[in-house]
Amino acid sequence: MMGIWELASLLLGLLALQYLKQLWSSRNYPPGPFQLPLVGGVWWVRKKFSQDIFIKLAKQYGNIFTIWLGSYPIVILSGYQAVKEGLIVRSEDFAARPVTPTLKALFKKRGIITSNGHIWKQQRRFGQVTLGKLGVGKKCTEHIVEEAAHQLVEIFTLAKGHPIDPILPISTKIFKVVCAVVFGHQSYFQEEEIEKILEESETGIKFAGTISHILYELFPRLMDRLPTPFRKMRAMVDKRILHLREEIARHKEYQMQNEPQDFTDFYLLQMEKSKNDPDSTYNEDNLVQCILDFLVAGTETSSTTLQWALLLMGVHPEIQDKVYKEMENVLGTSQSICYQDRKKMPYTNAVIHEIMRLKYVFPIGVARRSVKDVTMHGYTIPKGTFVVPDLTSVLLDPKQWETPRDFNPQHFLDKDGQFVAREEFLAFGAGPRVCLGEQLARMEIFLFFTHLLRSFRFYFPEGTDQINQDPLVGFLLHPEAYKICAVPR
Ligand code: HEM
């Protein structure tokens, strides 16, 4: 029988072999931080994690570098040129998404964001066409967004200039807009239910990057057997899926008598139309995941952007006043503001873009996967490699922006004060996987921002020492909780 020392030596030997294999397989990849056995280079990233970590690593290793998560390489593209090459010039080469053990366990390769191949093509195409039919980016959705913006103004009015934490009111109204697109009626979720969902989604966002998350990615089978936070999260997602299925069932009954009104109606109709098509991926599992994708991708992103917007307006009262003045000049006595008005408001439009640039909500970007062996900058990135286009590094790239770390709306204005759309503004990604909700997000941010700034002057409560503008780093970059006063104009 093997003694304890022999067993320990055997394990050590196996570990050393595994480590040598790990080092050997890394030789053709772009360089990166030192790797430890089992965990790779991720220890370094966790230890030094900050909003800037990938920008700092790019300074050390170049615009294409590798971080090892155990024995999995993650190739990071940094700065405008490298990201443009990855997402635009070689758009098809990196068009897939990685399916990590966590994503597979939670989202089961369905829907749009985490699916690939035929499922992704069919679901994405359908999503795009249907959002178009529902008038996303056009007048029909504009009414929904406008209504939500009015409700938000009412909430601030009720605070009567007293300090108010804007997070919950903004997130709730943005959530309702997405609900209206997918379910057609805003009343399905009651306020309390929405607050619970938003809390749950925050738990999910906070889970990303934790030790528990990393351990699940490295040892999913083992972690599945232990009572970890991941188990709690999976139970939470499964419960939500069950609720969505109940809503879909209600839609099925209602649909018998009516024309399609919302995303779910259109999807159910498509399922019926293609029920005899062997290539069809239209089924209830994919429908549930598409809805979840819209709710997850479409709530925290837009609402966090608006939280940054109010914070920056409080910090820069002179810019806030300039936006107000432009609105007054353009709109005059008219009470309503519509999305088209942005074309007549170059300064306001530039301010919104600058908020999204400087306080970009994703710490890096949304990961992709190479669909074939790709040679870039002299390195080989094998098929199936996890590739992250660091969008923050693009939006802060000193080669592209005059004052990348300052809040400077001039970045989006020409010498005559006209708005300039910059191709380096890759906040929504690019290529075949570009954000599907870009039009909706742009409309929400413009209409919420202008409705609020036309109605109120925002400032921080007396006695507020200093506003922390550094983000809390997680899956998204949130501002630290703050309170703000909204005084009617
Ligand atoms: C400020 C708001 C938003 C930002 C900054 C944002 C940003 C992004 C980014 C960077 C990606 C990845 C793109 C890529 O891989 O190139 C993405 C994907 C996606 N977004 Fe958004 N997004 C926002 C709002 C929304 C909204 C409102 C929705 C829908 C209601 C939405 C739905 C999606 C979907 C479905 C995808 C996956 C696309 C695919 O994989 O084919 N997003 N978004």
XYZ file of C-alpha atoms and ligand atoms in Angstrom, residues 87 97 112-114 120 124 131 178 293-295 297-299 301-302 305 356 360-362 365-368 389 391 426-438 440-441 444-445, ligand 1:
88
model
C -13.825 43.510 -33.704
C -18.779 33.979 -27.316
C -28.522 35.550 -27.785
C -25.738 36.758 -25.492
C -24.166 33.422 -24.580
C -27.220 32.545 -32.064
C -30.123 37.349 -33.008
C -37.138 45.048 -32.180
C -37.415 46.764 -21.139
C -30.877 38.483 -21.990
C -32.816 41.693 -22.671
C -33.610 42.217 -18.992
C -28.254 43.370 -20.641
C -30.740 46.208 -20.813
C -31.324 47.279 -17.211
C -26.167 49.117 -18.240
C -28.485 52.032 -19.053
C -24.938 55.211 -17.135
C -20.593 57.222 -21.525
C -17.979 53.500 -19.203
C -19.986 50.850 -17.408
C -18.024 47.750 -18.429
C -15.847 44.590 -22.408
C -17.890 41.545 -23.277
C -15.776 38.473 -24.039
C -15.502 36.836 -27.448
C -11.630 43.397 -26.361
C -13.425 48.633 -24.568
C -17.005 51.742 -29.172
C -19.197 51.712 -26.054
C -21.627 49.281 -27.703
C -18.930 47.016 -29.177
C -18.736 46.425 -32.917
C -19.107 43.798 -35.635
C -21.644 40.958 -35.792
C -21.997 40.867 -31.994
C -22.535 44.619 -31.541
C -25.076 45.468 -28.808
C -28.580 44.545 -29.928
C -30.151 47.166 -27.678
C -28.013 50.112 -28.805
C -33.080 51.501 -27.187
C -30.230 52.420 -24.825
C -33.476 55.922 -22.994
C -30.337 57.789 -21.986
C -25.709 51.890 -21.861
C -26.313 50.812 -22.271
C -25.656 49.638 -22.944
C -24.333 49.391 -23.193
C -23.119 50.280 -22.872
C -24.253 48.106 -23.855
C -23.074 47.528 -24.302
C -22.999 46.277 -24.891
C -21.769 45.662 -25.321
C -20.377 46.272 -25.203
C -22.086 44.442 -25.844
C -21.114 43.425 -26.457
C -20.853 43.812 -27.896
C -19.733 43.039 -28.554
O -19.444 41.890 -28.185
O -19.157 43.624 -29.485
C -23.518 44.282 -25.746
C -24.213 43.169 -26.172
C -25.580 43.028 -26.065
N -26.478 43.963 -25.593
Fe -26.017 45.812 -24.875
N -25.515 47.594 -23.978
C -26.406 48.499 -23.443
C -27.784 48.373 -23.395
C -28.500 47.307 -23.904
C -29.958 47.219 -23.942
C -30.908 48.326 -23.488
C -30.265 45.979 -24.454
C -31.622 45.366 -24.737
C -32.714 45.630 -24.152
C -29.017 45.305 -24.764
C -28.918 44.036 -25.308
C -27.746 43.423 -25.677
C -27.666 42.080 -26.223
C -28.840 41.125 -26.470
C -26.311 41.832 -26.482
C -25.695 40.545 -27.048
C -25.472 40.644 -28.548
C -24.880 39.378 -29.148
O -24.156 38.656 -28.469
O -25.170 39.107 -30.331
N -27.978 46.139 -24.417
N -24.067 45.420 -25.161
